[in-house]
């Protein structure tokens, strides 16, 4: 199905108006507006019949521009390579919208976030509790409304988010809020009966940094990539790439070929170091520190190389709108290839030594089971999804940068357990090595940056998905005046993956909880770009 | 199991000792590393391009009087992106290799202040940066001996008094507060005389 056919279908079925006039100019991207009466029908059709995967929703305060709030639900159809934005305008006099969570369970967090940040109430949402805002944030103060200033510190209120009571006969084991399995804050309350976990309550969003508010109020277009890169400490380049691609799409900027290849190489370098880092941490959590020592040793040359290529070990700072700032000159190609050869040899040796290790297998095989159906229903992404046999990979489904010119395959395992997720990452590292070799070979000469002479026009939207090491990162941008976006909505992969942890932990052993959580490679700080969460067991949706 | 353990032992043995003896031995970073941004105050012309692009918004610009622009850098917030060095028209900023910046008094140790002489608009009395290097040499503030040659390409047209009129009295009152500074006093006298 092409975007044109989809637009016609949505028009016929749900009176959907096609969004911006040049929305169809870029293949694989469609933006439509549906009135709130028909929203649920449209979502039900997309979700149940047309095979669309839910990504995220975004609320925008457009009272200045259009006199409305705008609620945007973003979907992806991976078979046809289509990203779809379904907009609904909301009257500021009656700020409410029918909740789509009963149909699409994966929309749970994002709809609660909508209520907290913009003040648009999802009617019929199963969880009325506050999600994103801190406990002591005052009621009726919605941070992402344009008339709420950036940087305010309101006096604390005594609003308390209720905790979920444990089920009858079970006890609570707290995991966190400091450093549960990873060195980041998140608070799991595990409900246990003996050694068995019977439920869990999640509270996170302790790392609120107000990045979205900054992007829409004080930063400019070209400052945001550097802040976006700091959403995550491990996979930041994906955020700046996704943001730049979204703005480039909105403004119709074509970037030079060479810049696309450089972005690809930096993204793959990042994926390799992230997977190696994860494997080390996983080894540490299951009590096998040799894995930690050796994988981090193997990772170090990648960091040195990154420093040589970009001027920094981790946060490359290479992306700006219109291309990249950092060239990869021919002189360093040999350094990159040498590093890749050495890593490949060592990685293969490591790969061989893992399956025979019975103690490692005992911790990984059959634990942390995430059934295929649950993975599909909750729209998990990345290695978490691919470890449960869900064959989605943004690099192939919705090609960006130079990935459409490189040859590689999706790494999918269908064991649905911690071992499968580990194997996916082991495979992907080898794929990344191959991708960098191909990209270096094919990289054309030429400029690396498109000069942008005109201002980026306001009122256009852009969207981009990028396959991060942890899954699909999506950034949606609505351009504005004053040289900054009206709304910028990033979503980290852990935002999708973390929502599935409580139902997944159900029925597992308490001792496996840390590795089960870590097997998602959760990145709490990325998810917490905003604030506070409670997560219930999956009972609430049924 | 045994074979697997032997393979793991081999990986460890082949690796050998890899730990660097840092910080006992210094380890210089790679070429092109972006460390502490060093500012050559003699080259800085106070144009403010760095402040406009800085993602961390750590460069504060204030015109303390008619001829002095103070640029305060709170480098404890620096993210070392190097955008300031990239856009600086005078190449006054270089990203050094210095990365050992930990301090228990970061605010004190990592704040960098530079004051730049600027031209003064003879109509509105505010600082501005003249258009070309030649103009800069010609403007007061850049050379003390030419202090009496006021500029008229003021970048703040909304503040500019109409051509036929002299600056409004309000502005004079405001400027008078800064007369304790010797250079500004000099300029103010020149403006008065005209």
XYZ file of C-alpha atoms in Angstrom:
736
model
C 0.000 0.000 0.000
C 1.317 3.446 -0.834
C 0.739 6.544 1.228
C -1.601 7.803 -1.502
C -3.809 4.715 -1.242
C -3.780 4.952 2.534
C -4.815 8.595 2.366
C -7.732 7.695 0.079
C -8.837 4.850 2.360
C -8.726 6.998 5.475
C -10.603 9.722 3.626
C -13.360 7.312 2.572
C -13.696 5.511 5.882
C -13.154 8.213 8.455
C -13.364 11.566 6.636
C -9.697 12.023 7.361
C -8.270 15.163 5.860
C -4.803 14.967 4.522
C -2.512 17.125 6.595
C 0.088 19.369 5.132
C -0.064 19.757 1.358
C 3.426 18.464 0.675
C 3.071 15.584 3.116
C 2.957 13.082 0.297
C 6.076 14.411 -1.358
C 8.237 12.346 0.941
C 7.484 8.658 0.485
C 6.698 6.665 3.575
C 5.180 9.548 5.504
C 1.531 10.534 5.750
C -0.182 13.009 8.005
C -3.961 13.156 8.359
C -6.450 14.953 10.570
C -9.412 13.060 12.027
C -12.174 14.675 14.088
C -12.389 13.376 17.647
C -15.754 11.584 17.023
C -14.191 9.343 14.411
C -10.832 8.957 16.170
C -11.581 5.673 17.930
C -12.942 4.077 14.737
C -9.886 5.146 12.826
C -7.496 3.885 15.504
C -9.363 0.580 15.784
C -9.107 0.051 12.039
C -5.420 0.925 11.962
C -4.575 -1.238 14.975
C -6.782 -4.277 14.420
C -7.195 -4.517 10.658
C -4.414 -2.641 8.939
C -1.524 -3.957 11.043
C -0.227 -0.645 12.311
C 2.172 -0.461 15.230
C 1.688 2.320 17.751
C 4.677 4.585 18.341
C 3.808 7.531 20.520
C 1.374 10.358 20.867
C 2.217 13.994 21.235
C 0.161 16.862 22.537
C 0.863 20.337 21.234
C -0.441 23.625 22.470
C -1.405 25.478 19.294
C -3.737 27.997 20.902
C -1.666 30.865 19.542
C -1.484 29.537 15.988
C -4.823 27.795 15.477
C -6.767 28.316 18.705
C -6.653 24.571 19.447
C -4.701 21.866 21.163
C -3.393 19.281 18.778
C -3.137 15.625 19.733
C -1.046 13.523 17.390
C -0.943 9.738 17.425
C 1.954 8.279 15.502
C 1.844 4.844 13.899
C 4.135 2.722 11.797
C 3.304 0.059 9.240
C 6.507 -1.906 8.863
C 5.531 -4.094 5.906
C 4.762 -1.138 3.683
C 7.288 1.194 5.203
C 4.777 3.877 6.182
C 4.834 6.267 9.108
C 1.451 7.797 9.813
C 0.467 10.747 11.977
C -3.177 10.987 13.003
C -3.941 14.480 14.263
C -6.997 15.423 16.274
C -7.794 18.994 17.142
C -9.065 19.613 20.655
C -11.135 22.587 21.693
C -9.426 24.485 24.576
C -12.845 25.039 26.171
C -13.329 21.287 26.562
C -9.846 19.803 26.691
C -10.655 16.122 26.400
C -10.251 13.385 23.838
C -11.463 9.766 23.763
C -8.753 7.512 25.159
C -7.247 4.988 22.765
C -5.612 2.925 25.538
C -8.504 0.406 25.767
C -7.829 -0.379 22.092
C -4.051 0.115 21.999
C -2.554 -0.881 25.391
C 0.823 0.561 24.383
C -0.683 4.070 24.513
C -1.073 3.890 28.293
C 1.900 6.011 29.368
C 1.795 8.488 26.566
C -1.867 9.344 27.174
C -1.232 9.925 30.845
C 1.679 12.100 29.846
C -0.693 14.038 27.601
C -2.911 14.763 30.568
C -0.005 15.830 32.753
C 1.887 17.996 30.316
C -0.757 19.624 28.128
C -3.885 19.137 30.206
C -5.887 17.264 27.564
C -7.805 14.536 29.410
C -8.039 11.110 27.741
C -11.644 10.135 28.519
C -12.000 6.492 29.501
C -8.345 5.889 30.321
C -8.036 2.932 32.735
C -5.482 4.655 34.988
C -6.455 8.067 36.292
C -3.190 8.602 38.177
C -0.562 11.168 37.413
C 2.265 9.770 35.344
C 4.893 12.249 34.338
C 4.822 15.035 36.870
C 6.478 14.903 40.259
C 4.391 14.204 43.342
C 4.645 17.755 44.585
C 3.973 19.492 41.267
C 0.848 21.652 41.590
C -2.425 20.605 39.983
C -3.597 22.584 36.976
C -0.126 23.696 35.956
C 0.664 22.080 32.627
C 4.349 22.518 31.780
C 4.146 22.163 28.022
C 1.542 24.869 27.494
C 3.115 27.843 25.790
C 2.067 30.299 28.504
C 3.921 28.344 31.202
C 7.411 29.765 31.285
C 10.526 27.674 30.998
C 12.491 27.302 34.206
C 9.754 28.073 36.724
C 9.891 26.530 40.181
C 6.367 26.482 41.561
C 5.917 26.034 45.309
C 5.476 22.336 46.109
C 1.960 21.048 46.559
C 0.942 18.075 48.667
C -0.479 16.040 45.796
C 0.455 12.394 46.294
C 0.419 9.776 43.591
C -1.194 6.699 45.137
C 0.893 3.534 45.138
C -0.616 0.338 43.993
C -1.436 -1.950 46.947
C 0.115 -5.437 46.730
C -2.233 -8.315 45.942
C -3.700 -10.261 48.860
C -1.137 -12.493 50.581
C 1.962 -11.129 48.868
C 4.807 -9.010 50.208
C 6.577 -6.059 48.656
C 10.268 -6.220 47.759
C 11.608 -2.848 46.720
C 14.081 -2.803 43.823
C 15.523 0.664 43.525
C 14.981 3.599 43.424
C 18.771 3.746 43.314
C 20.503 1.621 40.723
C 18.163 -1.318 40.161
C 20.356 -3.454 37.906
C 21.700 -0.421 36.039
C 23.298 2.695 37.463
C 20.183 4.772 36.969
C 17.195 5.658 39.113
C 13.988 3.699 38.826
C 11.823 2.158 41.460
C 10.252 -1.253 41.062
C 8.032 -2.566 43.795
C 7.946 -6.305 43.272
C 5.025 -8.197 44.772
C 6.259 -11.625 45.787
C 4.827 -14.809 47.154
C 7.814 -16.767 48.377
C 10.357 -16.562 45.565
C 7.813 -15.958 42.843
C 7.030 -12.496 41.558
C 3.268 -12.119 41.221
C 3.151 -8.511 40.144
C 5.073 -5.292 39.994
C 4.576 -1.576 40.289
C 6.949 0.764 38.504
C 7.767 4.301 39.364
C 10.359 6.210 37.467
C 10.794 9.514 35.684
C 13.132 10.705 38.439
C 15.449 12.235 35.881
C 13.219 14.987 34.606
C 15.258 17.464 32.630
C 12.504 19.313 30.779
C 14.242 18.875 27.446
C 11.062 19.180 25.385
C 10.146 22.431 27.084
C 13.649 23.780 26.466
C 13.459 22.834 22.812
C 10.178 24.664 22.360
C 10.989 27.760 24.397
C 14.669 28.695 24.702
C 16.785 26.732 22.238
C 17.121 27.251 18.505
C 17.026 24.662 15.713
C 20.760 24.128 15.634
C 21.239 24.087 19.399
C 18.791 21.235 19.889
C 20.914 18.471 18.253
C 23.560 18.861 20.962
C 20.997 18.798 23.737
C 19.155 15.904 22.041
C 22.410 13.990 21.947
C 22.478 14.227 25.715
C 19.085 12.590 26.171
C 21.041 9.357 26.450
C 24.540 8.814 27.739
C 25.163 5.729 25.634
C 23.189 6.120 22.438
C 22.966 9.879 21.974
C 23.880 10.053 18.301
C 20.590 8.372 17.388
C 18.648 11.196 19.027
C 20.491 13.982 17.243
C 20.244 12.096 13.946
C 16.518 11.527 14.372
C 15.934 15.153 15.332
C 17.963 16.501 12.403
C 16.242 14.161 9.970
C 12.828 15.233 11.256
C 13.623 18.927 10.796
C 15.223 18.272 7.413
C 12.079 16.475 6.314
C 9.854 19.281 7.589
C 11.886 21.956 5.846
C 12.531 19.927 2.697
C 16.317 20.022 3.099
C 18.262 17.421 1.155
C 21.560 16.548 2.811
C 24.714 15.581 0.882
C 25.341 11.889 0.174
C 28.607 11.899 2.076
C 26.863 13.220 5.172
C 24.405 10.311 5.012
C 27.266 7.811 4.999
C 29.034 9.560 7.865
C 25.844 9.475 9.926
C 25.509 5.765 9.164
C 29.068 5.010 10.261
C 28.733 6.965 13.509
C 25.405 5.259 14.276
C 26.912 1.819 13.763
C 29.963 2.629 15.884
C 27.553 3.661 18.573
C 25.559 0.448 18.233
C 28.688 -1.681 18.625
C 29.901 0.066 21.751
C 26.398 0.026 23.234
C 25.926 -3.714 22.677
C 29.369 -4.436 24.121
C 28.566 -2.290 27.122
C 25.276 -4.083 27.596
C 26.853 -7.525 27.396
C 29.362 -6.528 30.059
C 26.632 -5.285 32.374
C 24.547 -8.395 31.783
C 27.558 -10.520 32.716
C 28.072 -8.442 35.828
C 24.428 -8.818 36.856
C 24.409 -12.586 36.496
C 27.608 -12.716 38.536
C 30.092 -13.485 35.773
C 32.447 -10.531 35.856
C 34.914 -11.983 33.357
C 32.365 -11.063 30.696
C 32.274 -7.509 32.020
C 36.053 -7.175 32.021
C 36.613 -8.685 28.603
C 33.765 -7.016 26.710
C 34.658 -3.613 28.102
C 38.250 -4.217 27.122
C 37.096 -5.017 23.587
C 34.935 -1.905 23.644
C 37.758 0.456 24.505
C 39.327 0.605 21.003
C 35.907 1.669 19.661
C 35.896 4.531 22.139
C 39.418 5.582 21.144
C 38.450 5.448 17.512
C 35.344 7.544 18.186
C 37.555 10.082 19.902
C 39.804 10.179 16.871
C 36.916 10.522 14.398
C 34.695 12.899 16.291
C 36.767 14.534 19.014
C 34.908 12.776 21.796
C 34.648 9.267 23.158
C 30.913 9.136 23.470
C 28.952 12.243 22.549
C 30.092 12.792 18.990
C 28.377 16.139 18.417
C 28.523 15.592 14.690
C 24.969 16.236 13.568
C 23.525 19.581 12.661
C 20.599 20.414 10.450
C 21.668 20.033 6.847
C 24.368 17.415 7.358
C 27.319 16.767 9.631
C 30.225 18.782 11.035
C 32.727 15.968 11.167
C 34.329 14.426 8.158
C 35.861 10.967 8.061
C 38.903 11.589 5.856
C 40.533 8.821 3.817
C 43.599 8.814 6.075
C 41.688 7.329 8.986
C 39.850 4.646 6.983
C 42.649 2.182 7.633
C 42.454 2.820 11.390
C 38.752 2.049 11.317
C 39.269 -1.138 9.312
C 42.058 -2.333 11.612
C 39.884 -1.788 14.647
C 37.015 -3.674 12.989
C 39.234 -6.649 12.077
C 40.549 -6.969 15.609
C 37.082 -6.624 17.114
C 35.638 -9.185 14.738
C 38.233 -11.801 15.666
C 37.747 -11.234 19.381
C 33.971 -11.098 19.074
C 33.816 -14.397 17.264
C 35.973 -16.032 19.940
C 33.634 -14.657 22.582
C 30.576 -15.799 20.658
C 31.931 -19.345 20.533
C 32.661 -19.493 24.238
C 29.173 -18.463 25.363
C 26.750 -21.249 24.290
C 28.804 -23.985 25.986
C 28.878 -22.204 29.327
C 26.233 -24.013 31.319
C 26.208 -21.592 34.256
C 25.595 -18.655 31.932
C 22.921 -20.604 30.081
C 21.210 -21.448 33.357
C 20.760 -17.763 34.039
C 19.703 -16.768 30.532
C 17.786 -19.612 28.945
C 14.083 -19.723 29.741
C 14.190 -16.701 32.052
C 12.517 -13.360 31.450
C 10.060 -14.785 28.968
C 8.382 -12.142 26.850
C 5.839 -13.976 24.681
C 5.589 -12.992 21.037
C 1.946 -11.887 21.390
C 2.720 -9.621 24.353
C 5.649 -8.098 22.486
C 3.401 -7.287 19.525
C 0.555 -6.001 21.692
C 2.764 -3.663 23.703
C 4.674 -2.466 20.629
C 8.111 -3.184 22.054
C 11.023 -2.323 19.812
C 14.611 -3.196 19.048
C 16.457 -6.288 20.306
C 13.676 -6.803 22.863
C 11.162 -7.275 20.044
C 13.555 -9.179 17.788
C 14.368 -11.552 20.653
C 10.676 -12.445 20.731
C 10.485 -13.108 17.019
C 9.044 -9.733 16.022
C 10.948 -8.940 12.841
C 11.096 -5.168 12.929
C 14.176 -3.106 12.251
C 13.832 0.558 11.344
C 17.014 0.437 9.296
C 15.340 -1.936 6.832
C 11.653 -1.136 7.249
C 11.931 2.635 7.026
C 15.400 3.267 5.579
C 17.133 6.506 6.509
C 20.660 7.880 6.071
C 22.533 5.475 3.772
C 20.994 2.203 4.980
C 19.016 1.658 1.774
C 22.301 1.214 -0.095
C 23.868 -1.258 2.318
C 23.244 -4.983 2.379
C 22.349 -6.647 5.650
C 19.656 -8.695 7.336
C 17.522 -8.424 10.428
C 18.797 -10.423 13.409
C 15.770 -12.214 14.787
C 15.595 -14.974 17.401
C 12.350 -16.488 18.594
C 13.280 -17.922 21.983
C 11.474 -15.015 23.715
C 13.871 -15.255 26.693
C 16.946 -13.457 27.982
C 19.166 -15.701 25.877
C 17.424 -14.691 22.656
C 17.808 -11.039 23.435
C 21.495 -11.635 24.167
C 21.992 -13.518 20.901
C 20.267 -10.748 18.925
C 22.774 -8.261 20.278
C 25.713 -10.580 19.653
C 24.601 -11.004 16.033
C 23.941 -7.326 15.529
C 27.449 -6.369 16.547
C 28.813 -8.517 13.727
C 26.275 -6.971 11.334
C 27.445 -3.503 12.399
C 31.037 -4.403 11.601
C 29.944 -5.407 8.101
C 27.877 -2.235 7.682
C 30.778 0.053 8.546
C 33.037 -1.776 6.082
C 30.443 -1.382 3.322
C 29.813 2.258 4.156
C 33.510 3.121 4.117
C 33.876 1.461 0.741
C 30.887 3.177 -0.828
C 31.258 6.597 0.743
C 31.355 9.199 -2.046
C 33.431 12.364 -1.996
C 31.760 15.703 -1.753
C 30.435 18.245 0.700
C 29.209 17.166 4.122
C 26.898 20.053 4.874
C 24.096 21.715 2.935
C 24.149 25.453 3.345
C 20.737 26.620 4.556
C 20.145 30.160 3.372
C 16.482 30.607 4.186
C 14.702 30.413 7.489
C 12.954 27.144 8.224
C 9.268 27.879 7.621
C 6.816 27.493 10.507
C 3.811 25.176 10.634
C 5.339 22.150 8.911
C 5.806 18.787 10.522
C 8.621 16.345 10.206
C 9.130 12.883 11.551
C 11.978 10.456 11.699
C 12.628 7.034 13.145
C 16.127 5.772 13.828
C 17.107 2.293 14.994
C 19.001 2.870 18.216
C 20.927 0.032 19.900
C 17.942 -0.350 22.244
C 15.230 -0.037 19.626
C 13.451 2.514 17.569
C 13.911 6.170 18.480
C 11.258 8.461 17.047
C 11.317 12.228 16.865
C 8.378 14.322 15.716
C 8.846 18.012 15.068
C 6.324 20.728 14.334
C 8.238 23.712 13.036
C 7.555 27.125 14.431
C 8.612 30.718 14.164
C 11.408 32.335 16.167
C 13.901 29.827 14.774
C 12.707 26.990 16.982
C 10.122 24.210 16.832
C 6.640 24.743 18.223
C 6.724 21.173 19.452
C 9.468 18.599 19.531
C 8.567 15.144 20.730
C 11.342 12.592 21.182
C 10.658 9.053 22.236
C 13.381 6.795 23.511
C 13.053 3.045 22.858
C 12.924 2.262 26.583
C 9.677 4.246 26.791
C 8.059 1.472 24.771
C 10.023 -1.400 26.281
C 9.705 -0.523 29.950
C 5.916 -0.643 29.874
C 6.099 -4.367 29.291
C 8.312 -5.107 32.327
C 5.590 -5.505 34.984
C 3.517 -8.042 32.997
C 6.721 -9.807 31.983
C 8.006 -10.120 35.550
C 4.815 -11.851 36.576
C 5.527 -15.486 37.371
C 9.308 -15.122 37.269
C 11.745 -15.832 40.107
C 12.805 -12.969 42.347
C 16.505 -13.742 41.784
C 16.049 -13.295 38.035
C 14.403 -9.888 38.320
C 17.607 -7.826 37.838
C 18.705 -9.633 34.688
C 15.123 -9.684 33.386
C 14.937 -5.930 33.690
C 18.447 -5.452 32.350
C 17.803 -7.717 29.377
C 15.772 -4.884 27.855
C 18.837 -2.687 28.100
C 16.649 -0.093 29.773
C 17.788 3.474 29.691
C 15.825 5.205 32.402
C 17.250 8.654 31.812
C 16.186 8.637 28.165
C 12.693 7.639 29.122
C 12.576 10.167 31.910
C 13.102 13.202 29.723
C 9.964 14.147 31.605
C 8.712 12.823 35.026
C 7.165 10.338 37.508
C 5.482 7.052 36.669
C 3.631 4.287 38.313
C 3.155 1.097 36.438
C 0.555 -1.433 37.333
C 0.284 -5.074 36.564
C -1.461 -5.905 33.348
C -4.721 -6.624 35.187
C -5.864 -3.105 34.665
C -6.335 -3.465 30.937
C -8.326 -6.644 31.045
C 31.376 -26.668 29.671
C 35.105 -27.334 29.976
C 35.773 -26.364 26.363
C 33.823 -23.189 26.867
C 35.799 -22.314 29.987
C 39.061 -22.998 28.156
C 37.969 -20.671 25.368
C 37.151 -17.984 27.937
C 40.543 -18.467 29.590
C 42.211 -18.098 26.210
C 40.427 -14.792 25.585
C 41.649 -13.473 28.912
C 45.199 -14.723 28.467
C 45.567 -13.378 24.927
C 44.423 -9.964 26.089
C 47.258 -9.680 28.599
C 47.554 -6.639 30.758
C 45.683 -3.727 29.234
C 45.204 -1.277 32.093
C 46.855 2.086 31.452
C 48.794 3.621 34.303
C 46.740 6.766 34.142
C 46.855 9.160 36.007
C 50.416 8.219 37.046
C 51.363 8.618 33.413
C 49.495 11.289 31.480
C 47.521 10.098 28.500
C 47.157 12.810 25.867
C 43.902 12.589 23.939
C 43.652 12.065 20.201
C 44.147 14.802 17.642
C 40.956 16.800 17.269
C 39.785 16.143 20.820
C 37.444 18.816 22.095
C 38.479 19.866 25.584
C 38.328 23.077 27.568
C 37.538 25.973 25.189
C 40.317 28.536 25.466
C 39.506 32.114 24.546
C 42.137 34.466 23.171
C 40.868 37.701 24.687
C 43.070 39.740 22.369
C 41.317 38.350 19.324
C 37.752 38.503 20.640
C 35.737 41.311 19.077
C 32.636 40.765 21.193
C 30.362 39.899 18.269
C 28.463 37.331 20.351
C 28.326 34.624 17.664
C 29.495 32.061 20.230
C 26.707 33.030 22.623
C 24.145 32.681 19.834
C 25.079 29.084 18.977
C 26.015 27.721 22.403
C 23.633 24.813 23.155
C 24.330 25.040 26.865
C 23.659 28.810 26.808
C 26.577 29.439 29.122
C 27.910 32.667 27.590
C 26.349 35.753 29.111
C 26.863 39.043 27.320
C 26.307 42.341 29.056
C 27.249 45.838 28.022
C 28.552 47.241 31.269
C 28.960 50.698 29.796
C 29.118 52.391 26.438
C 32.436 50.918 25.389
C 32.791 47.744 27.392
C 31.119 44.445 26.656
C 31.590 41.800 29.311
C 31.366 38.161 28.254
C 31.006 35.727 31.127
C 31.430 32.035 30.396
C 30.134 29.597 32.991
C 32.232 26.731 31.689
C 31.104 24.279 34.341
C 28.079 23.906 32.058
C 30.146 23.388 28.916
C 29.237 20.342 26.831
C 32.413 20.607 24.716
C 30.592 20.586 21.399
C 32.977 23.128 19.917
C 30.296 25.113 18.124
C 31.709 28.399 19.479
C 35.135 27.640 18.022
C 33.487 26.721 14.737
C 31.511 29.940 14.299
C 34.020 32.423 15.753
C 34.880 34.834 12.902
C 38.223 35.755 14.476
C 39.306 32.219 15.492
C 39.577 33.497 19.027
C 38.350 30.210 20.530
C 40.254 26.934 20.392
C 39.143 23.647 21.855
C 42.179 22.659 23.897
C 43.201 19.157 24.913
C 42.615 19.921 28.562
C 40.075 17.480 29.999
C 41.038 17.190 33.649
C 38.622 19.842 34.814
C 37.239 18.314 37.970
C 37.087 20.828 40.766
C 35.423 21.177 44.121
C 34.835 24.824 43.313
C 33.678 24.486 39.735
C 31.753 27.752 39.612
C 34.829 29.669 40.720
C 37.461 27.780 38.759
C 35.558 27.383 35.525
C 34.124 30.845 35.087
C 35.865 32.866 32.434
C 35.261 36.588 32.085
C 36.537 38.737 29.262
C 35.876 42.398 28.691
C 36.066 43.771 25.189
C 36.273 47.368 24.077
C 33.450 48.124 21.688
C 32.478 51.025 19.500
C 29.728 53.232 20.813
C 26.867 54.324 18.660
C 26.846 58.107 18.841
C 23.067 58.180 18.529
C 21.784 55.570 20.956
C 24.934 55.217 23.008
C 25.056 51.433 22.998
C 27.964 49.169 22.169
C 28.150 47.617 18.752
C 30.590 45.705 16.613
C 31.760 47.579 13.502
C 31.254 45.811 10.186
C 34.775 45.220 8.809
C 38.256 44.959 10.357
C 39.091 48.332 8.794
C 36.053 49.889 10.385
C 37.055 48.404 13.691
C 40.416 50.113 13.543
C 38.657 53.354 12.717
C 36.199 53.116 15.558
C 36.686 54.497 19.029
C 37.263 51.942 21.677
C 39.462 49.842 19.479
C 42.024 52.617 19.414
C 42.075 55.110 22.209
C 43.698 57.842 20.121
C 40.735 57.898 17.766
C 38.155 58.145 20.462
C 36.443 61.166 18.968
C 35.263 59.456 15.805
C 31.818 58.143 16.624
C 30.101 55.451 14.557
C 26.696 55.740 13.045
C 25.959 52.199 11.815
C 24.067 51.333 14.924
C 22.646 47.782 14.968
C 19.708 48.867 17.112
C 17.625 50.975 14.709
C 14.651 50.883 17.025
C 16.660 52.771 19.629
C 18.207 55.175 17.200
C 17.118 58.763 17.581
C 15.865 60.457 14.396
C 18.714 61.969 12.401
C 17.907 65.595 13.078
C 17.438 65.158 16.805
C 19.942 64.639 19.541
C 19.635 61.566 21.804
C 16.784 61.748 24.257
C 17.449 62.951 27.777
C 16.386 59.613 29.250
C 19.248 57.865 27.564
C 21.664 60.476 28.822
C 20.511 59.879 32.357
C 21.088 56.204 31.917
C 24.559 56.735 30.543
C 25.505 59.151 33.276
C 25.385 56.329 35.761
C 28.444 54.803 34.144
C 30.592 57.922 34.131
C 32.898 56.563 36.801
C 34.584 54.465 34.120
C 37.351 56.599 32.584
C 36.888 55.538 28.946
C 33.141 55.869 28.982
C 33.494 59.255 30.618
C 35.709 60.329 27.786
C 33.248 59.120 25.182
C 30.342 60.642 26.996
C 32.103 63.978 26.948
C 32.658 63.650 23.228
C 28.995 62.916 22.723
C 28.076 65.903 24.872
C 30.371 68.163 22.912
C 28.782 67.190 19.632
